[in-house]
Short mmCIF file of C-alpha atoms in Angstrom, two decimals:
data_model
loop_
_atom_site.label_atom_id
_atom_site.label_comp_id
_atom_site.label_asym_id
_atom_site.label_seq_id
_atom_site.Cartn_x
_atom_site.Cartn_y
_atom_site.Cartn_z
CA UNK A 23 -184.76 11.98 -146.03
CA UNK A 24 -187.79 14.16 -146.08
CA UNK A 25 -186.47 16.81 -148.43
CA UNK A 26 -190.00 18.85 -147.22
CA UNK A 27 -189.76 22.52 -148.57
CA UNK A 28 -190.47 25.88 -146.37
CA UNK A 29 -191.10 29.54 -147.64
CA UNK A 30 -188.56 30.63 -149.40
CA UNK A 31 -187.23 34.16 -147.80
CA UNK A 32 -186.90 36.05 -150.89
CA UNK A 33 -185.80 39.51 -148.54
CA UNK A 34 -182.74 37.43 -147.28
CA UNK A 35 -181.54 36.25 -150.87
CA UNK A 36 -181.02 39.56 -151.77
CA UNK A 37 -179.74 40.76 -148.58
CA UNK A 38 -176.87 38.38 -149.69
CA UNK A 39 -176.93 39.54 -153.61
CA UNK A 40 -176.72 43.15 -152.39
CA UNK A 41 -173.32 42.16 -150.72
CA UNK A 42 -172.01 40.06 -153.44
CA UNK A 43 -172.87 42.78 -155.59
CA UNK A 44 -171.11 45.65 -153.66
CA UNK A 45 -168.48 44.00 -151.16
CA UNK A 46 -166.99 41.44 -153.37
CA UNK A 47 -164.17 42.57 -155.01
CA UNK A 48 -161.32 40.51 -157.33
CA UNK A 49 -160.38 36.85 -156.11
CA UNK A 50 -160.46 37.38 -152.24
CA UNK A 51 -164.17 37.46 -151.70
CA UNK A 52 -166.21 35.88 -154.03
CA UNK A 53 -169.23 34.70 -152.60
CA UNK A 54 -171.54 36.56 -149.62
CA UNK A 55 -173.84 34.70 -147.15
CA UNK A 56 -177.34 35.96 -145.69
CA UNK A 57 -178.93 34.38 -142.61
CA UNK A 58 -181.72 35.29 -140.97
CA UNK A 59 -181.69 35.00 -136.87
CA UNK A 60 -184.73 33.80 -134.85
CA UNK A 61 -185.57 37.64 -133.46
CA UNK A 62 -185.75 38.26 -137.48
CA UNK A 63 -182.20 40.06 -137.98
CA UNK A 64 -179.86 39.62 -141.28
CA UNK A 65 -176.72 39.16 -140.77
CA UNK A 66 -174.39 38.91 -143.75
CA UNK A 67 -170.72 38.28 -144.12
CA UNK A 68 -168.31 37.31 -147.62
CA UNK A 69 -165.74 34.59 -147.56
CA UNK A 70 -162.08 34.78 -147.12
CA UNK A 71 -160.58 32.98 -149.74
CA UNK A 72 -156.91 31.69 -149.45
CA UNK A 73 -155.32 29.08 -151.65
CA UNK A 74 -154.58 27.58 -147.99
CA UNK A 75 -158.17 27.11 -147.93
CA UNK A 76 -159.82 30.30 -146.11
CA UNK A 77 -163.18 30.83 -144.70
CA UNK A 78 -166.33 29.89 -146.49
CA UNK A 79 -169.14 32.54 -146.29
CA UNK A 80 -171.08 30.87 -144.16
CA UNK A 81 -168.36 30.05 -141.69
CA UNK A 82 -167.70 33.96 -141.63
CA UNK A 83 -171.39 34.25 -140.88
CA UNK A 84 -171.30 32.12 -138.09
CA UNK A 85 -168.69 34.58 -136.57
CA UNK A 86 -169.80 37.34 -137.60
CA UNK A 87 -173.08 36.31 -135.97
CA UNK A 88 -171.57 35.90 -132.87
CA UNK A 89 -170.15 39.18 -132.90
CA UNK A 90 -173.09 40.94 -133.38
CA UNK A 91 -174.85 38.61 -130.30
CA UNK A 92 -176.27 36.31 -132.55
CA UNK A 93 -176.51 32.95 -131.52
CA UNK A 94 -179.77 31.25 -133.35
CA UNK A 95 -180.08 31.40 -137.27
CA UNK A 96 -183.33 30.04 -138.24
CA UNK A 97 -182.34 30.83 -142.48
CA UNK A 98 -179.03 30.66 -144.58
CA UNK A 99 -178.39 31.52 -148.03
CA UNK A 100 -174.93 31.99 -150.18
CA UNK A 101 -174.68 33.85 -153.28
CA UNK A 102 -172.02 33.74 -155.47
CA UNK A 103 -170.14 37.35 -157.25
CA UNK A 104 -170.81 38.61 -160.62
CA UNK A 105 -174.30 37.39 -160.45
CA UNK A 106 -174.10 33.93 -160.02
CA UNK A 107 -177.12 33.60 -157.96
CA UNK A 108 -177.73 30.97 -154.81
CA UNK A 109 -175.05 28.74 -154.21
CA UNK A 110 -175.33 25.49 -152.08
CA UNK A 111 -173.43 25.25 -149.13
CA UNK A 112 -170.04 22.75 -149.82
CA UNK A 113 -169.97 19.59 -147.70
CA UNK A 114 -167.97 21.53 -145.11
CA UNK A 115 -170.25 24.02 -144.46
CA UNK A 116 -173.40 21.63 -144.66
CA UNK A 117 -171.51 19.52 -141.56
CA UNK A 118 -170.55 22.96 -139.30
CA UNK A 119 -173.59 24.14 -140.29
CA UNK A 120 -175.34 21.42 -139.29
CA UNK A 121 -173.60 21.09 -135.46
CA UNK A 122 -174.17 24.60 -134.99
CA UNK A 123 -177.58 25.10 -136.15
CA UNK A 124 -179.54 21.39 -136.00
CA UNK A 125 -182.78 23.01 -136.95
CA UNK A 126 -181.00 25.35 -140.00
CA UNK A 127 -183.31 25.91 -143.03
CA UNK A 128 -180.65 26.46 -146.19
CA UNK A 129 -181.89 28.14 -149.64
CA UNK A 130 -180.64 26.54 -152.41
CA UNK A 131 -181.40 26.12 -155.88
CA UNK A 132 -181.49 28.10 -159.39
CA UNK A 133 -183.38 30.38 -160.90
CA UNK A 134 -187.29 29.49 -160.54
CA UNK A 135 -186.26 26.35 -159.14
CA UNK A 136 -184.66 28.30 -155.62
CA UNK A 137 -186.01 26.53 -152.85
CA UNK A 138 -185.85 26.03 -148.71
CA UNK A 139 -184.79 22.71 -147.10
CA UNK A 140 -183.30 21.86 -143.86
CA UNK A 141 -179.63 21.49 -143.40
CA UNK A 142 -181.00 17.67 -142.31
CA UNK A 143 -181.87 16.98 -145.74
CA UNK A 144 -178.43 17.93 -147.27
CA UNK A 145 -176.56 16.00 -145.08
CA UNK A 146 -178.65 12.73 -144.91
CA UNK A 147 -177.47 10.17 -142.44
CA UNK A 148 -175.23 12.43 -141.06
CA UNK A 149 -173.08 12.88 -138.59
CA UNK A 150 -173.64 14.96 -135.75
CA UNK A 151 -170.67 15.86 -133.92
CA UNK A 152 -172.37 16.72 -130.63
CA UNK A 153 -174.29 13.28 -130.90
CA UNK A 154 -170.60 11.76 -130.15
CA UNK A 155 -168.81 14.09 -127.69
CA UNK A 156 -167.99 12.28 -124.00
CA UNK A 157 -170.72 13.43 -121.20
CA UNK A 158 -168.21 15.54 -119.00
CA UNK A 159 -168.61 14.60 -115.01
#
């Protein structure tokens, strides 16, 4: 594990604050996601929540992405409601994150101490779902 830090992309944290702040409302949406996309778009998205277990935010954003013809993120942040700041992607999100984006940077981190790392180095000796999919003939 490298754990080797980039820039941290201070315009997409609050992007996702902004959204947390203003979009989510009582116990259904309680955390928003940011990412940035290679051609420099934000897209954002909130969570679904669901005692079934809905949608993370940065599943959402993955769709919501996709909708908007997004198809390479090159930054991800979540940030929690009622100003809880950056919150680190949960170990389901780190591993769809991961096989959709191998090259992902993630924010994550507190305060002064908010920081970028690659989705690699949250999920050390991972695995990589594409890495074990049959060749198709």
């Amino acid at each position: 594990m490298t754990t080797e830090t980039h820039e941290v992309d201070h315009e997409l944290i609050e992007a996702a604050a902004h959204v947390a702040r203003t979009r989510c409302r009582g116990d259904d949406h309680t955390m928003a996601a940011a990412a940035r996309a290679q051609d420099g778009r934000i897209v954002t998205a909130v969570n679904a929540y669901h005692f079934t277990g809905g949608p993370c935010a940065e599943l959402v954003l993955i769709g919501a992405a996709a909708a908007q013809g997004v198809y390479a993120l090159d930054t991800v942040v979540a940030v929690g409601d009622r100003d809880r700041g950056v919150v680190p992607p949960c170990g389901r999100c780190r591993q769809v994150l991961l096989d959709y984006f191998p090259a992902l940077k993630v924010i994550v981190g507190a305060g002064d101490r908010v920081r970028t790392v690659l989705i690699t180095d949250l999920l050390p000796e991972s695995y990589v779902w594409a890495d074990h999919q049959l060749d198709a003939e």
